Structures are given as structure tokens and as C-alpha cells.
PDB file of C-alpha atoms in Angstrom:
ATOM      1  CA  UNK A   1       4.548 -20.188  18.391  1.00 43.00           C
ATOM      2  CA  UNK A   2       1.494 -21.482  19.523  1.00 47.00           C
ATOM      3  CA  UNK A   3      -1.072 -23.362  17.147  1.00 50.00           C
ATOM      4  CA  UNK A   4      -3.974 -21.736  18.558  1.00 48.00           C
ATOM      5  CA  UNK A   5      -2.844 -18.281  18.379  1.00 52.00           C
ATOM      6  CA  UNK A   6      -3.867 -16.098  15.870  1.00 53.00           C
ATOM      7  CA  UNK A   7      -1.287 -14.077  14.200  1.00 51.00           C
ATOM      8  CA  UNK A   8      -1.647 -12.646  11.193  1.00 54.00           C
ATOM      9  CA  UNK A   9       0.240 -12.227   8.238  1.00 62.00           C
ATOM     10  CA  UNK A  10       2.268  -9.270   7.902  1.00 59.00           C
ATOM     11  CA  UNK A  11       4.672  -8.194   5.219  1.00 64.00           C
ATOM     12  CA  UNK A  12       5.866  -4.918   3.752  1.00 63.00           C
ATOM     13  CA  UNK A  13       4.581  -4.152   0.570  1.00 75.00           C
ATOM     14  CA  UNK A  14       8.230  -3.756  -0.753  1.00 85.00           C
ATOM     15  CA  UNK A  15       9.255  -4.668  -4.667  1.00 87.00           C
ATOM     16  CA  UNK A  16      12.937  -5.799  -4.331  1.00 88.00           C
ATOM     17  CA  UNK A  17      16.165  -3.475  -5.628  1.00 84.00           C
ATOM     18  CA  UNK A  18      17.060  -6.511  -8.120  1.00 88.00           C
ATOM     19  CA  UNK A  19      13.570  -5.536  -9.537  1.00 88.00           C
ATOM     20  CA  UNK A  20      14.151  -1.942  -9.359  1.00 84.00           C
ATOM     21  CA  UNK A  21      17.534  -2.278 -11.109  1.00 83.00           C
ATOM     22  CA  UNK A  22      15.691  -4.386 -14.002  1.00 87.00           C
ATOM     23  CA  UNK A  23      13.015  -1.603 -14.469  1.00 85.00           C
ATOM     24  CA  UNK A  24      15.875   0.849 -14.514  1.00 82.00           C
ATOM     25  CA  UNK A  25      17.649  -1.274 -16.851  1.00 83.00           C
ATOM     26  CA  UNK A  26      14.475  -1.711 -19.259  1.00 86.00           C
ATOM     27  CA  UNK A  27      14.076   2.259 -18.910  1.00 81.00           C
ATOM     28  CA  UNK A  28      17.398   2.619 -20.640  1.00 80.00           C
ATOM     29  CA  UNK A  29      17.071   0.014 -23.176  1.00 84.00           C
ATOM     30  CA  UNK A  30      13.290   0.446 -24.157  1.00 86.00           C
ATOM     31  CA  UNK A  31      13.113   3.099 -27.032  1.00 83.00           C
ATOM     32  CA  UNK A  32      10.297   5.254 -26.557  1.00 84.00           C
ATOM     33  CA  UNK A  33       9.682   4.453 -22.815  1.00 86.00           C
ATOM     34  CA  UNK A  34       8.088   6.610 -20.404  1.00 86.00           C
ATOM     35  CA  UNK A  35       8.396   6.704 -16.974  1.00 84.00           C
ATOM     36  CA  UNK A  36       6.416   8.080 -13.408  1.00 84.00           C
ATOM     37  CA  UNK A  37       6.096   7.933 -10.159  1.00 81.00           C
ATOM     38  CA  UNK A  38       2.469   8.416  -7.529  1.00 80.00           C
ATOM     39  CA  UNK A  39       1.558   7.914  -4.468  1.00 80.00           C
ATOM     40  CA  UNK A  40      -1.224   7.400  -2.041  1.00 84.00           C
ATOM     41  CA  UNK A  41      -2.055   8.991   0.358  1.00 82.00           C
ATOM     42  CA  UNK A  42      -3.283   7.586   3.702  1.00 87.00           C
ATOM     43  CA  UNK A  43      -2.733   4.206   2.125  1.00 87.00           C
ATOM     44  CA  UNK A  44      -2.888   2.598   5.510  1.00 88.00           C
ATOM     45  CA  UNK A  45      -6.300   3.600   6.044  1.00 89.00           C
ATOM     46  CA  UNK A  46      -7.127   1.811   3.243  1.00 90.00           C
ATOM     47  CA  UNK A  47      -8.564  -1.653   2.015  1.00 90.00           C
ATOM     48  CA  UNK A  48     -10.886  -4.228   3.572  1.00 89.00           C
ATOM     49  CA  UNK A  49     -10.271  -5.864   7.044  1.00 89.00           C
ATOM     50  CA  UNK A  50     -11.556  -8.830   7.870  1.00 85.00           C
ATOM     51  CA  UNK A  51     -13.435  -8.519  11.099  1.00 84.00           C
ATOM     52  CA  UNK A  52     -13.713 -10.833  14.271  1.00 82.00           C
ATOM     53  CA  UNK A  53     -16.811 -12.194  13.483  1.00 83.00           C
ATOM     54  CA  UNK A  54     -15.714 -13.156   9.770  1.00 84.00           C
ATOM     55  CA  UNK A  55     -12.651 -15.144  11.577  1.00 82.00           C
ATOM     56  CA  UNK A  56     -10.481 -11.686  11.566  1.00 82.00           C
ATOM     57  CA  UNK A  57      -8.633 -10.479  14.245  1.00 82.00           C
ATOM     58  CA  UNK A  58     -10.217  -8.165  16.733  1.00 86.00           C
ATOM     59  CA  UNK A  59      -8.353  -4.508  17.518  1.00 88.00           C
ATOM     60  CA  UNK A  60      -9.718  -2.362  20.255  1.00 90.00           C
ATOM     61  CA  UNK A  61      -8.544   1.368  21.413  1.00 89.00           C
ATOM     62  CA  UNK A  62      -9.649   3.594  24.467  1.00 91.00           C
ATOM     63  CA  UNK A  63     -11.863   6.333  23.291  1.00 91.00           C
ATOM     64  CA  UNK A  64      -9.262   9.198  22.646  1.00 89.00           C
ATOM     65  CA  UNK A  65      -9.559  11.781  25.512  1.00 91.00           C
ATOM     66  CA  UNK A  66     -10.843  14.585  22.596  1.00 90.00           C
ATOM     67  CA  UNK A  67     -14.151  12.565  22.151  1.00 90.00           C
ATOM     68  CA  UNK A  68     -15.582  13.848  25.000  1.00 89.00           C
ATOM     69  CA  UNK A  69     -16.179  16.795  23.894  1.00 90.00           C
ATOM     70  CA  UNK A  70     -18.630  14.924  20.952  1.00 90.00           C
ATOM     71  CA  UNK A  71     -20.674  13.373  23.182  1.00 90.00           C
ATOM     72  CA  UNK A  72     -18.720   9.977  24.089  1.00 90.00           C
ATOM     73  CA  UNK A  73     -18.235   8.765  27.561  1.00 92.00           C
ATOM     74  CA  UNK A  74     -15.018   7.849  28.224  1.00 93.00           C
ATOM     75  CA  UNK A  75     -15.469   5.996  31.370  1.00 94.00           C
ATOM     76  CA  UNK A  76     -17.971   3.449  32.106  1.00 92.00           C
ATOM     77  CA  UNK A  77     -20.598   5.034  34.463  1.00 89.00           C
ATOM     78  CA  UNK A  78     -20.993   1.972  36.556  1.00 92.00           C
ATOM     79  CA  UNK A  79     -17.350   0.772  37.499  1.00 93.00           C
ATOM     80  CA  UNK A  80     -15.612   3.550  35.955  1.00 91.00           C
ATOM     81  CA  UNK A  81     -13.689   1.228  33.380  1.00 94.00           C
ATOM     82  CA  UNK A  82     -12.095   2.943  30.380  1.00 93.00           C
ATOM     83  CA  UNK A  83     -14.344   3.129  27.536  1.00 94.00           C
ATOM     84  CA  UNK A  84     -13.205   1.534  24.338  1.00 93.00           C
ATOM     85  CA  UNK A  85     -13.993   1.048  20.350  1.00 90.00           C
ATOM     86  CA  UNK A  86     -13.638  -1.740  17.785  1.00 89.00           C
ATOM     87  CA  UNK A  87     -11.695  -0.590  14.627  1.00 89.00           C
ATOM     88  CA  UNK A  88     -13.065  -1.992  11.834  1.00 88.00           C
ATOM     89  CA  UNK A  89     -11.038  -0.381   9.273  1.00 89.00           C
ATOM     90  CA  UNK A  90      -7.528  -0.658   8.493  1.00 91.00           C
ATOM     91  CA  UNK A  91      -4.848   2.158  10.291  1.00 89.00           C
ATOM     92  CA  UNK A  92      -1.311   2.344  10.614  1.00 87.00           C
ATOM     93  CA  UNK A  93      -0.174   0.557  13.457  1.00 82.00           C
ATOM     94  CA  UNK A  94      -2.222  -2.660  12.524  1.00 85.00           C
ATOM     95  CA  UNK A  95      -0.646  -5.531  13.208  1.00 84.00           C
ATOM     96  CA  UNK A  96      -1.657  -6.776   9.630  1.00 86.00           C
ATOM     97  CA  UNK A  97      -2.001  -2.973   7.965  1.00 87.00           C
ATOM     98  CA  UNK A  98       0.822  -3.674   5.229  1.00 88.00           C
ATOM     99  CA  UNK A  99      -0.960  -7.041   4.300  1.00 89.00           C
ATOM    100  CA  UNK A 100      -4.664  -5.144   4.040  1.00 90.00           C
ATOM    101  CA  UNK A 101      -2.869  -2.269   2.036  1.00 91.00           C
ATOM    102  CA  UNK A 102      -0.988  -5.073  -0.356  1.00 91.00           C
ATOM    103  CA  UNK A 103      -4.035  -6.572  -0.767  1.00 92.00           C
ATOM    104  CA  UNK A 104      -6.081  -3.994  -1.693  1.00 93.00           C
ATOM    105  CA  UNK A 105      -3.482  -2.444  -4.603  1.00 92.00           C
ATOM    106  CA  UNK A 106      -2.896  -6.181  -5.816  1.00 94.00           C
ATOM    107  CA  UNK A 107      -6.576  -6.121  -6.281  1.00 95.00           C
ATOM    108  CA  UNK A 108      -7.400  -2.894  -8.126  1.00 94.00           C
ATOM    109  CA  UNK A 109      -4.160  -3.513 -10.647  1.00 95.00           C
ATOM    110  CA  UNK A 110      -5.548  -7.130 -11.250  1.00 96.00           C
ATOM    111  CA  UNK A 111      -8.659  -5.483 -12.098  1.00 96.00           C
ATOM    112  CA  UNK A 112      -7.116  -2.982 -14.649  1.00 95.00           C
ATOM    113  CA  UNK A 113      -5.922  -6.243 -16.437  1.00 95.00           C
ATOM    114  CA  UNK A 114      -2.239  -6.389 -15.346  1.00 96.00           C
ATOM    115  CA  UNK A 115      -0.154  -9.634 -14.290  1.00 97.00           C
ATOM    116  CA  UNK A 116       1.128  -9.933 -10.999  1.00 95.00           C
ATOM    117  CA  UNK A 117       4.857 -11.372 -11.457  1.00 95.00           C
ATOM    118  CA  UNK A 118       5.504 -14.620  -9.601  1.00 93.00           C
ATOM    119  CA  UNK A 119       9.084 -13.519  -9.139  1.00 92.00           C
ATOM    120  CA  UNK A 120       8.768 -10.656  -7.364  1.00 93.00           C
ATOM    121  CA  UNK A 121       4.675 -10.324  -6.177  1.00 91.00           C
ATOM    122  CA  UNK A 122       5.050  -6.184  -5.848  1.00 92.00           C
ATOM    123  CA  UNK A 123       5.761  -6.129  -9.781  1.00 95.00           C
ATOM    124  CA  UNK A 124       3.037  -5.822 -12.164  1.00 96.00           C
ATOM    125  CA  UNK A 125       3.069  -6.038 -16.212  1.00 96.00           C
ATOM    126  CA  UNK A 126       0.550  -5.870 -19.188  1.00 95.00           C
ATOM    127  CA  UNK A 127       1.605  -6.554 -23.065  1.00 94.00           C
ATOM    128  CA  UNK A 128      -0.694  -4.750 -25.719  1.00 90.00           C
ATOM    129  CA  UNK A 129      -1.813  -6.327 -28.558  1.00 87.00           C
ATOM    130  CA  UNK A 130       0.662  -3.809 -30.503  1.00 90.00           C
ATOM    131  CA  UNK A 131       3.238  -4.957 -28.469  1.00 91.00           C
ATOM    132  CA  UNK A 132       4.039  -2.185 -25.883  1.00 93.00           C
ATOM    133  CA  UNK A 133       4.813  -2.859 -22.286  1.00 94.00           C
ATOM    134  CA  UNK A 134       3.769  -1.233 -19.159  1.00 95.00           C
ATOM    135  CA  UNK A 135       5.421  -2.535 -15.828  1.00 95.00           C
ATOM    136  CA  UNK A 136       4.320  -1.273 -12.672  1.00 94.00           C
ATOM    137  CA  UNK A 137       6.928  -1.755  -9.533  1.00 92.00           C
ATOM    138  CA  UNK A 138       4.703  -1.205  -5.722  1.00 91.00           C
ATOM    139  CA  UNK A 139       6.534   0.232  -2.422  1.00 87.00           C
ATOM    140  CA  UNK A 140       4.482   0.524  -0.053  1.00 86.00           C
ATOM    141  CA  UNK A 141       2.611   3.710  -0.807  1.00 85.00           C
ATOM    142  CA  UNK A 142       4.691   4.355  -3.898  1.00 85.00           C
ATOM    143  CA  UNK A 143       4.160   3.049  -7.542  1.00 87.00           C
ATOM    144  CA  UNK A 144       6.818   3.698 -10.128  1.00 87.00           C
ATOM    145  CA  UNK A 145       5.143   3.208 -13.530  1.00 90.00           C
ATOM    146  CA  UNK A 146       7.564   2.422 -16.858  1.00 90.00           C
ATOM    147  CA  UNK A 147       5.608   1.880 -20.477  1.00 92.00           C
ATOM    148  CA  UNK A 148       6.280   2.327 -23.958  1.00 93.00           C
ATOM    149  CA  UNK A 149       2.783   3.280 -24.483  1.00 93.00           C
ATOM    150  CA  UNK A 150       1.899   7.117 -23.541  1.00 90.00           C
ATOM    151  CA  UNK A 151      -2.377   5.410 -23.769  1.00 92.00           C
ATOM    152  CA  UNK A 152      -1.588   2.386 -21.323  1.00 92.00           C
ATOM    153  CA  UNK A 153       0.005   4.566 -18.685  1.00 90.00           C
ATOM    154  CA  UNK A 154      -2.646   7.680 -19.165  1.00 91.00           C
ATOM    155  CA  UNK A 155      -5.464   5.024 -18.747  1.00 93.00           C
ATOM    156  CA  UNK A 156      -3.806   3.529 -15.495  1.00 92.00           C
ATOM    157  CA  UNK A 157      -3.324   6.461 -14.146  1.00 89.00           C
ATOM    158  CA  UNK A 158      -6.801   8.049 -14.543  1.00 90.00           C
ATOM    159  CA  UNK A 159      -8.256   4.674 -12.792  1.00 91.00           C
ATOM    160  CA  UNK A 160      -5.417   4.932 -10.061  1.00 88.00           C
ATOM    161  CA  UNK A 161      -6.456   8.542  -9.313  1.00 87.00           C
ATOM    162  CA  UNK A 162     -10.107   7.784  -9.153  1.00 90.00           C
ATOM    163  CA  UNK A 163      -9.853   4.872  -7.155  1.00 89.00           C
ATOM    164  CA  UNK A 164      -8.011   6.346  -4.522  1.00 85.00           C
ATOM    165  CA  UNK A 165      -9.552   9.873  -4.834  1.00 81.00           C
ATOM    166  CA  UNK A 166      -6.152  11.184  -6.071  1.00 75.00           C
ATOM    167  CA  UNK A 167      -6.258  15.021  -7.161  1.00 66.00           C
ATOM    168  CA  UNK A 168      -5.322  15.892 -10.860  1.00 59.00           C
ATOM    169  CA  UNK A 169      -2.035  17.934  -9.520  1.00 53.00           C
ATOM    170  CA  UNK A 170      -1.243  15.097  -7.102  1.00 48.00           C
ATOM    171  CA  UNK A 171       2.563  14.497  -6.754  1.00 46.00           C
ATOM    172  CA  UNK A 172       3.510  12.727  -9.793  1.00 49.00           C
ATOM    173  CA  UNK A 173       7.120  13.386 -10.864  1.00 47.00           C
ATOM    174  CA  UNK A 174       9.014  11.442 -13.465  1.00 48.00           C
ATOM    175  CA  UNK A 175      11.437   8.823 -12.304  1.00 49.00           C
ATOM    176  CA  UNK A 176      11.532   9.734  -8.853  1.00 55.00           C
ATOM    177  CA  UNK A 177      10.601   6.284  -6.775  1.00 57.00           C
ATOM    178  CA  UNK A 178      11.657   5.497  -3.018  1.00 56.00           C
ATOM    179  CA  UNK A 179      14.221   8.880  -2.737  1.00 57.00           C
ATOM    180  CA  UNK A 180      15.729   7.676  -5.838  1.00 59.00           C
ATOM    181  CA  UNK A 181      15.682   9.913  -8.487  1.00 61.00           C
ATOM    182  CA  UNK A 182      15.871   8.010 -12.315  1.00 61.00           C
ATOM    183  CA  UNK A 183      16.057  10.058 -15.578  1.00 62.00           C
ATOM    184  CA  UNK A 184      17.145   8.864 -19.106  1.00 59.00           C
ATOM    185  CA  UNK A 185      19.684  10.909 -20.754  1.00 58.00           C
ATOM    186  CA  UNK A 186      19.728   9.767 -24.115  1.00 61.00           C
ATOM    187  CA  UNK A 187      18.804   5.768 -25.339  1.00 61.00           C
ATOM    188  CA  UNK A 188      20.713   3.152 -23.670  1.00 58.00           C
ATOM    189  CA  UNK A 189      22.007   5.482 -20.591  1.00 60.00           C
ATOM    190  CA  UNK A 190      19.905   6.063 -17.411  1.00 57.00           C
ATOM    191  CA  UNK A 191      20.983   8.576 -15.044  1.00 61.00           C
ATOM    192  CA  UNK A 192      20.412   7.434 -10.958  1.00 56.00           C
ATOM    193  CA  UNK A 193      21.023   9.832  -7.917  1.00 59.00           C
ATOM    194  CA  UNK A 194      19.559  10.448  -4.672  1.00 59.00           C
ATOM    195  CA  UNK A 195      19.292  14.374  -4.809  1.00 57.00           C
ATOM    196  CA  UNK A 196      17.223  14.449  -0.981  1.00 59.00           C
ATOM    197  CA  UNK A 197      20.124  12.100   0.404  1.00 54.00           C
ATOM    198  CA  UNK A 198      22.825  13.992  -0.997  1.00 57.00           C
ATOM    199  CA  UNK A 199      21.283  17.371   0.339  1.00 64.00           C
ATOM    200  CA  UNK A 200      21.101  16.372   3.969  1.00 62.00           C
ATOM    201  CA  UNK A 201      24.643  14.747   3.957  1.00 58.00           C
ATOM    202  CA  UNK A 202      25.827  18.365   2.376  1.00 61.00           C
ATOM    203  CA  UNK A 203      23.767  20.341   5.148  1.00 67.00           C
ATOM    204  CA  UNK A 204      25.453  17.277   7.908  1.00 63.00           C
ATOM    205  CA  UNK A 205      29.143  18.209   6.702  1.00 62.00           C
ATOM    206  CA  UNK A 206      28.708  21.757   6.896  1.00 65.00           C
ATOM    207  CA  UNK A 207      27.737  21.533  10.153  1.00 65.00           C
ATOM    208  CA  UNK A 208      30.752  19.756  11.378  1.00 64.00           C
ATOM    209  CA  UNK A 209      33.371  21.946  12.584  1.00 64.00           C
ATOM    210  CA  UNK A 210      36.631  22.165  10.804  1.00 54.00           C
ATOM    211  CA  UNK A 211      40.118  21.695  12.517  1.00 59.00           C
ATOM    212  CA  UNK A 212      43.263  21.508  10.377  1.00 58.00           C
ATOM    213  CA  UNK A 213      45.906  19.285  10.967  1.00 52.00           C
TER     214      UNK A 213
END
């Protein structure tokens, strides 16, 4: 790699399956704990890029072929060069998008007074003075939140929803993170399945024709 090339740093925003396993694991074993799961939408659209001028990376498109019809020129009257625009803003596709979006959660949860785990940085925690627990596990897009206070996970997720303009009925279902589907049965015992997973591989070997012998 060269020295003076600029690359920047990419990573997906992924929390690790030990990690997931251990918030499983603390589901199961943590009387009175509660668990959910949201989303964001459009999350690679979001957070703050740091532009050319600032020492960022510049990222340049052609003007998409539709603009013409809203008053942008498309080819360069002069020597008929393709017309193109900065993007200032994150998008998927970005070299660095998963970096920006990583960023910009580990931000907002640092600023509702969680802990960022130096173990595994996609894990977040917070203790209450009354000693509950929330722990917040980050993929990608997806947050699965576990708590043993019903306050500390209602007050999370009314900033999460406000911050990211997230509707009231916005999906929010209860233990199901990354396809994985995570319900407690009784104290100590955690039932784990992949319901979506096990529905296409179903529909797959029905369609597979059958020949005895």
C-alpha cells in the first residue's frame, strides 16, 4: 500500500456471535429481563462525512440521467464532458459508509450515557444506581436491546426513535436480531431458532423432485 494514498477506514458495524451468545446467555439467567429488537432505516444515509476540504476523501457521481428533467445539464455545454456532483453525505456504496454509520450510533448511545465495551466495540452497557442492567448489542442497522429495567429500555428507545425519526409502530419485535429469533421460555432456558431460514429451506426441499430408490 502506498503511504501517500488515502484509504479510509472501513469496517462492518458487526457485534461478534461470542457476544451474541453472552447476551443470550444473560437473557436466560437475568430474572426479570426484557428483551427487543429495532432498526434503522436508511442507516447508510446517515451520519457526518468528513469532506475533502476538512482532509476527507472526495466522492464524485455523473448526474443521474433522470435529472434532466429538473433542470440539470448533464453534459458540459462546451466540450460535452459528463456532468458530475460531489456527495457530501454518507450513501451506501461509500467506500467508508459502515465507518460513518458506526460512528454516528457509537455517538448518540455515548450520549444517552452508555459504555462502549472494550471487548467487543459494537456492545454497549449502562448499570443503574438500583442496580439493573441494560446491554445494547449493534449490527449494522440492527440493535438488539436486553435490560432488567422496563424505564431504562422505554427511555432508550424513545431517544433512539427520535433521533433517527423512527415511527411509533416501527418494526420492533422481541428477541428477533440478525434472522435469529430469541425468546425465553421460562427462567434459566432461552429458546433460539431461525424461523425465516427454516421457511426457505422447507419451500427449497419441496421443490426438489422426489425419486425413490
Amino acid at each position: 500500500r502506498k503511504k501517500d494514498r488515502k484509504v479510509p477506514d472501513t469496517y462492518s458495524s458487526a457485534v461478534s456471535s461470542t457476544s451474541r451468545k453472552l447476551q443470550a446467555n444473560l437473557f436466560a439467567a437475568l430474572r426479570g429481563a426484557k428483551s427487543s429488537q429495532n432498526d434503522v432505516e436508511n442507516a447508510y444515509y446517515r451520519g457526518k462525512v468528513r469532506l475533502a476540504k476538512d482532509g476527507g476523501r472526495a466522492l464524485f457521481c455523473h448526474i443521474p440521467d433522470e435529472w434532466e428533467e429538473l433542470g440539470y445539464e448533464l453534459y458540459d455545454p462546451v466540450d460535452g464532458t459528463r456532468n458530475m456532483l460531489e456527495i457530501e453525505g454518507n450513501v451506501p456504496g461509500r467506500q467508508e459508509a459502515g465507518k460513518i454509520w458506526g460512528d454516528e450510533y457509537t455517538r448518540f448511545l455515548l450520549s444517552c450515557g452508555l459504555t462502549q465495551s472494550v471487548v467487543d466495540r459494537r456492545v454497549f452497557y449502562q448499570h443503574g444506581e438500583d442496580g439493573t442492567l441494560m446491554v445494547v448489542a449493534v449490527y449494522v442497522d440492527d440493535s438488539w436491546r436486553l435490560s432488567t429495567s422496563t424505564k431504562m429500555m422505554d427511555d432508550l428507545d424513545k431517544k433512539w426513535r427520535a433521533e433517527y425519526n423512527l415511527s411509533s409502530d416501527a418494526a420492533d419485535t422481541e428477541g428477533d436480531f440478525c434472522g435469529v429469533l430469541i425468546k425465553l421460555i421460562k427462567a434459566g432456558v432461552v429458546s433460539i431458532s431461525c424461523p425465516k431460514l427454516l421457511a426457505d429451506l422447507e419451500k427449497q426441499l419441496k421443490d426438489i423432485p422426489y425419486s425413490p430408490g
